[in-house]
Amino acid sequence: MSMQDSAALNARYGIPEHLSFKDAPGGLVVAEVSNAHATASIAVQGAHLMSWAPKDALPVIWLSKDAKLAPGKSIRGGVPICWPWFGPHATEAKFPGHGFARTVPWDVVDTQKLGNGATRLVFRIVHSDATRAQWPHPSELEIHMVVGPTLEIDLVTRNTSSAAITVGDALHTYFEVGDVRQAKVHGLDGCPYIDKVDGGARKQQSGSVTIAGEVDRIYLNSTADCIIDDPVLKRRIRIAKQGSASSVVWNPWIEKAEKMGDLGKDGYLHMLCVESTNADTDVASIAPGGEHHLWVRYSVEALS
Ligand code: TA6
């Protein structure tokens, strides 16, 4: 069990005027970053980035107004880490959807103020009998974040066993949009996709992705940058990635959103998930002693 409380974390990893650890509801601890370039907040449980806003800009990462912080519970919004599987477990229906990484304790293992004034944070998952019962493969999981004028995230899986392992993972990122009905996602044109709203039918994307109802799609052969055009907030969010050849686009729309209970009133209108994943046939096979990196960089450009 992680023994890092806010006082111990501030003593060892706090950076005056830059990074501090605060007690949050549910007994969680949250890292608060405020530097020359941006602000961000990260729940230590699940190493769950909840917010990122470049200085003088609106939040880029969306967090539900009804998000609940509680031990062992996932937080609605931000950048949930899906690991060591994406979606439902292949054989065990009682195992948590999207794996356990986002709801278990993590340790802070490094923090740094970088030369350009950005903030680097490294978290490592805390394995336990509970996690080993669902994932008996010796492995380490770390997440490296650089909070600056862009947001870089590197999810690193290390195979410390003597056998190859196969991992499904995702940075299940919720982006803030002015009105999802007017947003467009570029970068997926021509990609085959699995339409989970249409019984898993296999289809092919033509042009940009628009949202006029529930959308839940796993795109394959997706290695190019994805770009969210937001004419309401007059900005373009660029999602660059490496180590992932699949992407998920998801919006629950009205009915699903109401059933979820933590998406907030009209929350669905202001969020759009564009997830960088290793999902479906794009799972990551890692040799003994090897590493897999799922890396993204989020940046914002004015929409001229
Ligand atoms: O990535 C899309 C998805 O798999 C949807 O099917 C929906 O279940 C969403 O993830 C949210 O899952 P969660 O477990 O966070 O409620």
mmCIF file of C-alpha atoms and ligand atoms in Angstrom:
data_model
loop_
_atom_site.group_PDB
_atom_site.id
_atom_site.type_symbol
_atom_site.label_atom_id
_atom_site.label_comp_id
_atom_site.label_asym_id
_atom_site.label_seq_id
_atom_site.Cartn_x
_atom_site.Cartn_y
_atom_site.Cartn_z
ATOM 1 C CA MET A 1 0.000 0.000 0.000
ATOM 2 C CA SER A 2 1.449 3.420 -0.819
ATOM 3 C CA MET A 3 2.398 5.290 2.349
ATOM 4 C CA GLN A 4 2.809 8.718 0.774
ATOM 5 C CA ASP A 5 0.701 11.363 2.511
ATOM 6 C CA SER A 6 0.702 15.018 1.467
ATOM 7 C CA ALA A 7 3.148 16.114 4.204
ATOM 8 C CA ALA A 8 5.681 13.408 3.299
ATOM 9 C CA LEU A 9 5.254 14.152 -0.410
ATOM 10 C CA ASN A 10 5.749 17.884 0.047
ATOM 11 C CA ALA A 11 8.859 17.256 2.138
ATOM 12 C CA ARG A 12 10.429 14.987 -0.436
ATOM 13 C CA TYR A 13 8.963 15.976 -3.810
ATOM 14 C CA GLY A 14 7.460 19.442 -3.377
ATOM 15 C CA ILE A 15 9.042 22.326 -5.321
ATOM 16 C CA PRO A 16 8.303 25.729 -3.758
ATOM 17 C CA GLU A 17 6.236 28.038 -5.976
ATOM 18 C CA HIS A 18 5.966 25.238 -8.528
ATOM 19 C CA LEU A 19 4.590 21.962 -7.201
ATOM 20 C CA SER A 20 2.762 21.071 -3.994
ATOM 21 C CA PHE A 21 0.692 18.133 -2.739
ATOM 22 C CA LYS A 22 -2.721 18.768 -1.239
ATOM 23 C CA ASP A 23 -5.235 16.603 0.607
ATOM 24 C CA ALA A 24 -8.362 16.073 -1.483
ATOM 25 C CA PRO A 25 -11.835 14.576 -0.870
ATOM 26 C CA GLY A 26 -11.983 10.852 -0.186
ATOM 27 C CA GLY A 27 -8.577 10.905 1.439
ATOM 28 C CA LEU A 28 -6.853 11.230 -1.927
ATOM 29 C CA VAL A 29 -3.757 13.356 -2.441
ATOM 30 C CA VAL A 30 -3.472 15.671 -5.460
ATOM 31 C CA ALA A 31 -0.334 17.195 -6.947
ATOM 32 C CA GLU A 32 -0.928 20.818 -7.933
ATOM 33 C CA VAL A 33 1.417 22.225 -10.587
ATOM 34 C CA SER A 34 1.637 25.934 -11.333
ATOM 35 C CA ASN A 35 4.581 27.053 -13.452
ATOM 36 C CA ALA A 36 5.381 29.778 -15.962
ATOM 37 C CA HIS A 37 3.663 27.835 -18.733
ATOM 38 C CA ALA A 38 0.642 26.072 -17.279
ATOM 39 C CA THR A 39 -1.312 24.705 -14.355
ATOM 40 C CA ALA A 40 -2.209 21.060 -13.816
ATOM 41 C CA SER A 41 -3.554 18.756 -11.131
ATOM 42 C CA ILE A 42 -2.833 15.052 -10.756
ATOM 43 C CA ALA A 43 -4.444 12.635 -8.297
ATOM 44 C CA VAL A 44 -1.693 10.368 -6.933
ATOM 45 C CA GLN A 45 -4.193 7.465 -6.903
ATOM 46 C CA GLY A 46 -4.109 6.137 -10.439
ATOM 47 C CA ALA A 47 -1.511 8.829 -11.350
ATOM 48 C CA HIS A 48 -4.617 10.429 -12.794
ATOM 49 C CA LEU A 49 -4.028 13.803 -14.460
ATOM 50 C CA MET A 50 -7.271 15.694 -13.886
ATOM 51 C CA SER A 51 -6.549 19.080 -15.450
ATOM 52 C CA TRP A 52 -4.097 20.914 -17.668
ATOM 53 C CA ALA A 53 -4.438 24.498 -18.823
ATOM 54 C CA PRO A 54 -1.656 26.412 -20.583
ATOM 55 C CA LYS A 55 -1.206 29.899 -19.093
ATOM 56 C CA ASP A 56 -3.815 32.402 -20.348
ATOM 57 C CA ALA A 57 -5.755 29.596 -22.053
ATOM 58 C CA LEU A 58 -8.909 27.662 -21.250
ATOM 59 C CA PRO A 59 -8.545 24.126 -19.829
ATOM 60 C CA VAL A 60 -7.580 21.625 -22.522
ATOM 61 C CA ILE A 61 -8.282 18.527 -20.445
ATOM 62 C CA TRP A 62 -11.925 18.195 -19.313
ATOM 63 C CA LEU A 63 -12.976 17.119 -15.817
ATOM 64 C CA SER A 64 -16.594 16.453 -14.971
ATOM 65 C CA LYS A 65 -18.150 18.866 -12.498
ATOM 66 C CA ASP A 66 -19.635 15.740 -10.898
ATOM 67 C CA ALA A 67 -16.374 13.785 -10.817
ATOM 68 C CA LYS A 68 -16.089 11.882 -7.541
ATOM 69 C CA LEU A 69 -12.771 11.354 -5.746
ATOM 70 C CA ALA A 70 -12.887 8.171 -3.669
ATOM 71 C CA PRO A 71 -10.451 5.373 -2.837
ATOM 72 C CA GLY A 72 -10.496 2.689 -5.514
ATOM 73 C CA LYS A 73 -12.882 4.603 -7.768
ATOM 74 C CA SER A 74 -12.119 5.992 -11.241
ATOM 75 C CA ILE A 75 -12.382 9.750 -11.758
ATOM 76 C CA ARG A 76 -14.627 10.995 -14.600
ATOM 77 C CA GLY A 77 -12.507 13.057 -16.923
ATOM 78 C CA GLY A 78 -8.842 13.929 -17.171
ATOM 79 C CA VAL A 79 -6.455 11.249 -18.427
ATOM 80 C CA PRO A 80 -7.447 7.862 -16.962
ATOM 81 C CA ILE A 81 -4.752 5.213 -17.448
ATOM 82 C CA CYS A 82 -6.159 2.002 -18.913
ATOM 83 C CA TRP A 83 -3.769 -0.888 -18.135
ATOM 84 C CA PRO A 84 -2.996 -3.829 -18.424
ATOM 85 C CA TRP A 85 -6.030 -4.281 -20.669
ATOM 86 C CA PHE A 86 -8.304 -1.929 -22.597
ATOM 87 C CA GLY A 87 -12.092 -2.371 -22.356
ATOM 88 C CA PRO A 88 -13.540 -5.508 -20.762
ATOM 89 C CA HIS A 89 -11.110 -8.235 -19.651
ATOM 90 C CA ALA A 90 -10.811 -10.917 -22.335
ATOM 91 C CA THR A 91 -12.030 -13.750 -20.093
ATOM 92 C CA GLU A 92 -12.875 -12.475 -16.581
ATOM 93 C CA ALA A 93 -16.116 -10.469 -16.624
ATOM 94 C CA LYS A 94 -15.681 -9.527 -12.952
ATOM 95 C CA PHE A 95 -12.318 -7.827 -13.562
ATOM 96 C CA PRO A 96 -12.628 -4.011 -13.887
ATOM 97 C CA GLY A 97 -13.154 -2.514 -17.334
ATOM 98 C CA HIS A 98 -9.970 -0.832 -18.624
ATOM 99 C CA GLY A 99 -7.836 -2.656 -16.035
ATOM 100 C CA PHE A 100 -6.980 -1.676 -12.465
ATOM 101 C CA ALA A 101 -4.171 0.902 -12.951
ATOM 102 C CA ARG A 102 -6.442 3.962 -12.688
ATOM 103 C CA THR A 103 -7.929 2.957 -9.316
ATOM 104 C CA VAL A 104 -4.951 1.645 -7.301
ATOM 105 C CA PRO A 105 -2.255 3.467 -5.314
ATOM 106 C CA TRP A 106 0.788 4.825 -7.135
ATOM 107 C CA ASP A 107 3.983 6.281 -5.697
ATOM 108 C CA VAL A 108 5.570 9.558 -6.699
ATOM 109 C CA VAL A 109 9.138 8.609 -7.586
ATOM 110 C CA ASP A 110 10.573 11.827 -9.079
ATOM 111 C CA THR A 111 9.734 15.504 -9.589
ATOM 112 C CA GLN A 112 11.812 18.125 -11.360
ATOM 113 C CA LYS A 113 11.658 21.769 -12.415
ATOM 114 C CA LEU A 114 13.116 21.665 -15.932
ATOM 115 C CA GLY A 115 15.403 24.281 -17.457
ATOM 116 C CA ASN A 116 12.590 25.742 -19.545
ATOM 117 C CA GLY A 117 10.391 26.129 -16.454
ATOM 118 C CA ALA A 118 8.228 23.088 -17.160
ATOM 119 C CA THR A 119 7.512 20.497 -14.463
ATOM 120 C CA ARG A 120 8.358 16.806 -14.796
ATOM 121 C CA LEU A 121 6.659 14.233 -12.577
ATOM 122 C CA VAL A 122 7.167 10.458 -12.499
ATOM 123 C CA PHE A 123 4.766 8.035 -10.803
ATOM 124 C CA ARG A 124 5.096 4.239 -10.400
ATOM 125 C CA ILE A 125 2.211 1.821 -9.801
ATOM 126 C CA VAL A 126 2.129 0.032 -6.438
ATOM 127 C CA HIS A 127 1.497 -3.653 -7.062
ATOM 128 C CA SER A 128 -0.319 -5.684 -4.403
ATOM 129 C CA ASP A 129 -1.864 -9.104 -3.873
ATOM 130 C CA ALA A 130 -5.025 -7.628 -5.414
ATOM 131 C CA THR A 131 -3.269 -6.486 -8.596
ATOM 132 C CA ARG A 132 -1.223 -9.691 -8.829
ATOM 133 C CA ALA A 133 -4.448 -11.703 -8.582
ATOM 134 C CA GLN A 134 -5.585 -10.003 -11.813
ATOM 135 C CA TRP A 135 -2.174 -9.648 -13.440
ATOM 136 C CA PRO A 136 0.337 -12.264 -12.237
ATOM 137 C CA HIS A 137 3.086 -11.140 -14.615
ATOM 138 C CA PRO A 138 6.111 -9.432 -12.967
ATOM 139 C CA SER A 139 6.177 -5.960 -14.543
ATOM 140 C CA GLU A 140 6.588 -2.317 -13.687
ATOM 141 C CA LEU A 141 4.400 0.545 -14.826
ATOM 142 C CA GLU A 142 5.523 4.167 -14.715
ATOM 143 C CA ILE A 143 4.081 7.353 -16.101
ATOM 144 C CA HIS A 144 6.297 10.330 -16.925
ATOM 145 C CA MET A 145 4.549 13.692 -17.356
ATOM 146 C CA VAL A 146 5.985 17.010 -18.507
ATOM 147 C CA VAL A 147 3.624 19.909 -17.756
ATOM 148 C CA GLY A 148 4.571 22.938 -19.847
ATOM 149 C CA PRO A 149 3.247 24.852 -22.870
ATOM 150 C CA THR A 150 2.448 21.361 -24.163
ATOM 151 C CA LEU A 151 1.560 18.278 -22.143
ATOM 152 C CA GLU A 152 3.755 15.229 -22.686
ATOM 153 C CA ILE A 153 2.845 11.861 -21.193
ATOM 154 C CA ASP A 154 4.862 8.660 -21.494
ATOM 155 C CA LEU A 155 3.303 5.461 -20.138
ATOM 156 C CA VAL A 156 6.115 2.951 -19.700
ATOM 157 C CA THR A 157 5.542 -0.771 -19.176
ATOM 158 C CA ARG A 158 8.648 -2.789 -18.202
ATOM 159 C CA ASN A 159 8.534 -6.570 -18.494
ATOM 160 C CA THR A 160 10.597 -7.774 -15.497
ATOM 161 C CA SER A 161 9.575 -11.411 -16.030
ATOM 162 C CA SER A 162 11.352 -14.169 -17.954
ATOM 163 C CA ALA A 163 8.474 -14.584 -20.414
ATOM 164 C CA ALA A 164 6.935 -12.328 -23.060
ATOM 165 C CA ILE A 165 3.827 -10.404 -21.944
ATOM 166 C CA THR A 166 1.004 -8.803 -23.930
ATOM 167 C CA VAL A 167 -0.467 -5.541 -22.679
ATOM 168 C CA GLY A 168 -3.453 -3.494 -23.754
ATOM 169 C CA ASP A 169 -3.316 0.122 -22.581
ATOM 170 C CA ALA A 170 -4.616 3.608 -23.270
ATOM 171 C CA LEU A 171 -4.413 7.211 -22.259
ATOM 172 C CA HIS A 172 -8.177 7.636 -22.128
ATOM 173 C CA THR A 173 -8.085 11.409 -22.442
ATOM 174 C CA TYR A 174 -11.123 13.682 -22.133
ATOM 175 C CA PHE A 175 -10.615 16.911 -24.104
ATOM 176 C CA GLU A 176 -12.613 20.076 -23.429
ATOM 177 C CA VAL A 177 -14.625 21.383 -26.391
ATOM 178 C CA GLY A 178 -17.010 24.335 -26.673
ATOM 179 C CA ASP A 179 -19.789 22.245 -28.257
ATOM 180 C CA VAL A 180 -19.079 18.665 -29.303
ATOM 181 C CA ARG A 181 -21.717 18.951 -32.061
ATOM 182 C CA GLN A 182 -19.509 21.480 -33.839
ATOM 183 C CA ALA A 183 -16.163 19.766 -33.272
ATOM 184 C CA LYS A 184 -14.326 17.747 -35.939
ATOM 185 C CA VAL A 185 -11.567 15.161 -35.484
ATOM 186 C CA HIS A 186 -9.022 15.001 -38.329
ATOM 187 C CA GLY A 187 -6.312 12.397 -38.801
ATOM 188 C CA LEU A 188 -8.423 9.254 -39.031
ATOM 189 C CA ASP A 189 -9.501 9.500 -42.680
ATOM 190 C CA GLY A 190 -9.323 6.068 -44.350
ATOM 191 C CA CYS A 191 -8.726 4.191 -41.066
ATOM 192 C CA PRO A 192 -10.736 1.017 -40.480
ATOM 193 C CA TYR A 193 -12.715 1.114 -37.250
ATOM 194 C CA ILE A 194 -14.818 -1.053 -34.961
ATOM 195 C CA ASP A 195 -18.145 0.642 -34.330
ATOM 196 C CA LYS A 196 -19.145 -0.327 -30.770
ATOM 197 C CA VAL A 197 -22.419 1.566 -31.166
ATOM 198 C CA ASP A 198 -23.307 -0.678 -34.134
ATOM 199 C CA GLY A 199 -22.612 -4.091 -32.646
ATOM 200 C CA GLY A 200 -18.889 -3.982 -33.373
ATOM 201 C CA ALA A 201 -19.406 -3.616 -37.124
ATOM 202 C CA ARG A 202 -16.176 -3.055 -39.086
ATOM 203 C CA LYS A 203 -16.277 0.190 -41.088
ATOM 204 C CA GLN A 204 -13.908 2.669 -42.701
ATOM 205 C CA GLN A 205 -13.616 6.361 -41.836
ATOM 206 C CA SER A 206 -14.243 8.815 -44.618
ATOM 207 C CA GLY A 207 -13.063 12.342 -43.915
ATOM 208 C CA SER A 208 -13.129 13.873 -40.439
ATOM 209 C CA VAL A 209 -15.118 12.460 -37.495
ATOM 210 C CA THR A 210 -18.140 14.487 -36.379
ATOM 211 C CA ILE A 211 -20.401 13.861 -33.377
ATOM 212 C CA ALA A 212 -24.196 13.921 -33.725
ATOM 213 C CA GLY A 213 -25.031 11.096 -31.338
ATOM 214 C CA GLU A 214 -23.262 8.409 -29.287
ATOM 215 C CA VAL A 215 -19.869 7.603 -30.813
ATOM 216 C CA ASP A 216 -17.667 4.754 -29.556
ATOM 217 C CA ARG A 217 -15.124 3.639 -32.142
ATOM 218 C CA ILE A 218 -11.777 1.847 -32.067
ATOM 219 C CA TYR A 219 -9.740 3.044 -35.050
ATOM 220 C CA LEU A 220 -6.951 0.787 -36.312
ATOM 221 C CA ASN A 221 -3.881 1.687 -38.436
ATOM 222 C CA SER A 222 -4.119 5.028 -36.678
ATOM 223 C CA THR A 223 -0.600 6.418 -36.289
ATOM 224 C CA ALA A 224 -0.987 9.991 -37.567
ATOM 225 C CA ASP A 225 -1.599 12.969 -35.294
ATOM 226 C CA CYS A 226 -5.255 13.457 -34.455
ATOM 227 C CA ILE A 227 -6.499 17.042 -34.454
ATOM 228 C CA ILE A 228 -9.657 18.322 -32.760
ATOM 229 C CA ASP A 229 -10.981 21.412 -34.530
ATOM 230 C CA ASP A 230 -13.108 23.455 -32.108
ATOM 231 C CA PRO A 231 -14.772 26.421 -33.850
ATOM 232 C CA VAL A 232 -16.556 27.477 -30.634
ATOM 233 C CA LEU A 233 -13.385 27.859 -28.546
ATOM 234 C CA LYS A 234 -11.580 28.868 -31.754
ATOM 235 C CA ARG A 235 -8.724 26.406 -31.204
ATOM 236 C CA ARG A 236 -7.185 23.254 -32.537
ATOM 237 C CA ILE A 237 -5.925 20.544 -30.144
ATOM 238 C CA ARG A 238 -3.156 18.405 -31.653
ATOM 239 C CA ILE A 239 -2.640 14.862 -30.347
ATOM 240 C CA ALA A 240 0.767 13.533 -31.410
ATOM 241 C CA LYS A 241 1.670 9.993 -30.334
ATOM 242 C CA GLN A 242 4.202 7.165 -30.576
ATOM 243 C CA GLY A 243 3.907 3.513 -29.574
ATOM 244 C CA SER A 244 0.234 3.338 -30.517
ATOM 245 C CA ALA A 245 -1.431 2.331 -33.788
ATOM 246 C CA SER A 246 -5.008 2.561 -32.560
ATOM 247 C CA SER A 247 -7.188 5.421 -31.374
ATOM 248 C CA VAL A 248 -10.590 5.557 -29.736
ATOM 249 C CA VAL A 249 -13.129 8.340 -30.289
ATOM 250 C CA TRP A 250 -15.891 8.392 -27.685
ATOM 251 C CA ASN A 251 -18.788 10.560 -26.672
ATOM 252 C CA PRO A 252 -21.633 8.941 -24.695
ATOM 253 C CA TRP A 253 -24.223 11.483 -25.889
ATOM 254 C CA ILE A 254 -27.399 12.236 -23.877
ATOM 255 C CA GLU A 255 -28.891 8.914 -22.764
ATOM 256 C CA LYS A 256 -25.627 7.145 -21.813
ATOM 257 C CA ALA A 257 -24.380 10.320 -20.129
ATOM 258 C CA GLU A 258 -27.465 10.509 -17.903
ATOM 259 C CA LYS A 259 -27.042 6.859 -16.900
ATOM 260 C CA MET A 260 -23.413 7.408 -15.926
ATOM 261 C CA GLY A 261 -24.329 9.773 -13.126
ATOM 262 C CA ASP A 262 -20.962 11.498 -12.952
ATOM 263 C CA LEU A 263 -20.750 13.220 -16.297
ATOM 264 C CA GLY A 264 -22.604 16.279 -15.057
ATOM 265 C CA LYS A 265 -25.537 18.107 -16.631
ATOM 266 C CA ASP A 266 -24.802 18.669 -20.311
ATOM 267 C CA GLY A 267 -21.270 17.430 -19.627
ATOM 268 C CA TYR A 268 -21.416 15.382 -22.807
ATOM 269 C CA LEU A 269 -21.595 18.605 -24.859
ATOM 270 C CA HIS A 270 -18.230 19.796 -23.564
ATOM 271 C CA MET A 271 -16.130 16.641 -23.642
ATOM 272 C CA LEU A 272 -14.688 14.512 -26.411
ATOM 273 C CA CYS A 273 -12.441 11.521 -25.773
ATOM 274 C CA VAL A 274 -9.690 10.968 -28.327
ATOM 275 C CA GLU A 275 -7.719 8.141 -26.777
ATOM 276 C CA SER A 276 -4.266 6.953 -27.793
ATOM 277 C CA THR A 277 -4.415 3.214 -27.275
ATOM 278 C CA ASN A 278 -2.956 -0.224 -27.769
ATOM 279 C CA ALA A 279 -6.353 -1.847 -28.227
ATOM 280 C CA ASP A 280 -7.921 -4.755 -30.119
ATOM 281 C CA THR A 281 -5.308 -6.125 -32.569
ATOM 282 C CA ASP A 282 -2.903 -3.328 -31.592
ATOM 283 C CA VAL A 283 -1.976 -4.763 -28.177
ATOM 284 C CA ALA A 284 1.713 -4.475 -27.200
ATOM 285 C CA SER A 285 3.866 -7.612 -26.968
ATOM 286 C CA ILE A 286 6.877 -7.030 -24.704
ATOM 287 C CA ALA A 287 9.868 -9.381 -24.619
ATOM 288 C CA PRO A 288 11.428 -10.407 -21.292
ATOM 289 C CA GLY A 289 13.351 -7.399 -19.934
ATOM 290 C CA GLY A 290 11.812 -5.177 -22.633
ATOM 291 C CA GLU A 291 9.832 -1.937 -22.390
ATOM 292 C CA HIS A 292 6.802 -0.500 -24.179
ATOM 293 C CA HIS A 293 6.211 3.248 -24.350
ATOM 294 C CA LEU A 294 2.853 4.787 -25.096
ATOM 295 C CA TRP A 295 3.787 8.449 -25.602
ATOM 296 C CA VAL A 296 1.613 11.470 -26.401
ATOM 297 C CA ARG A 297 2.079 15.201 -26.694
ATOM 298 C CA TYR A 298 -0.964 17.502 -26.509
ATOM 299 C CA SER A 299 -0.655 21.026 -27.904
ATOM 300 C CA VAL A 300 -3.057 23.838 -28.682
ATOM 301 C CA GLU A 301 -3.080 26.080 -31.749
ATOM 302 C CA ALA A 302 -5.343 29.023 -32.566
ATOM 303 C CA LEU A 303 -7.978 28.170 -35.154
ATOM 304 C CA SER A 304 -7.435 30.912 -37.700
HETATM 305 O O1 TA6 B 1 -13.095 4.337 -24.479
HETATM 306 C C1 TA6 B 1 -14.485 4.300 -24.638
HETATM 307 C C2 TA6 B 1 -15.078 3.385 -23.568
HETATM 308 O O2 TA6 B 1 -14.568 2.078 -23.692
HETATM 309 C C3 TA6 B 1 -16.597 3.436 -23.680
HETATM 310 O O3 TA6 B 1 -17.119 2.197 -24.160
HETATM 311 C C4 TA6 B 1 -17.039 3.746 -22.242
HETATM 312 O O4 TA6 B 1 -17.191 2.553 -21.500
HETATM 313 C C5 TA6 B 1 -15.864 4.590 -21.778
HETATM 314 O O5 TA6 B 1 -14.721 3.869 -22.264
HETATM 315 C C6 TA6 B 1 -15.825 4.927 -20.313
HETATM 316 O O6 TA6 B 1 -15.515 3.812 -19.553
HETATM 317 P P1 TA6 B 1 -15.475 3.989 -17.940
HETATM 318 O O7 TA6 B 1 -15.108 2.624 -17.435
HETATM 319 O O8 TA6 B 1 -14.434 5.025 -17.622
HETATM 320 O O9 TA6 B 1 -16.851 4.472 -17.542
#
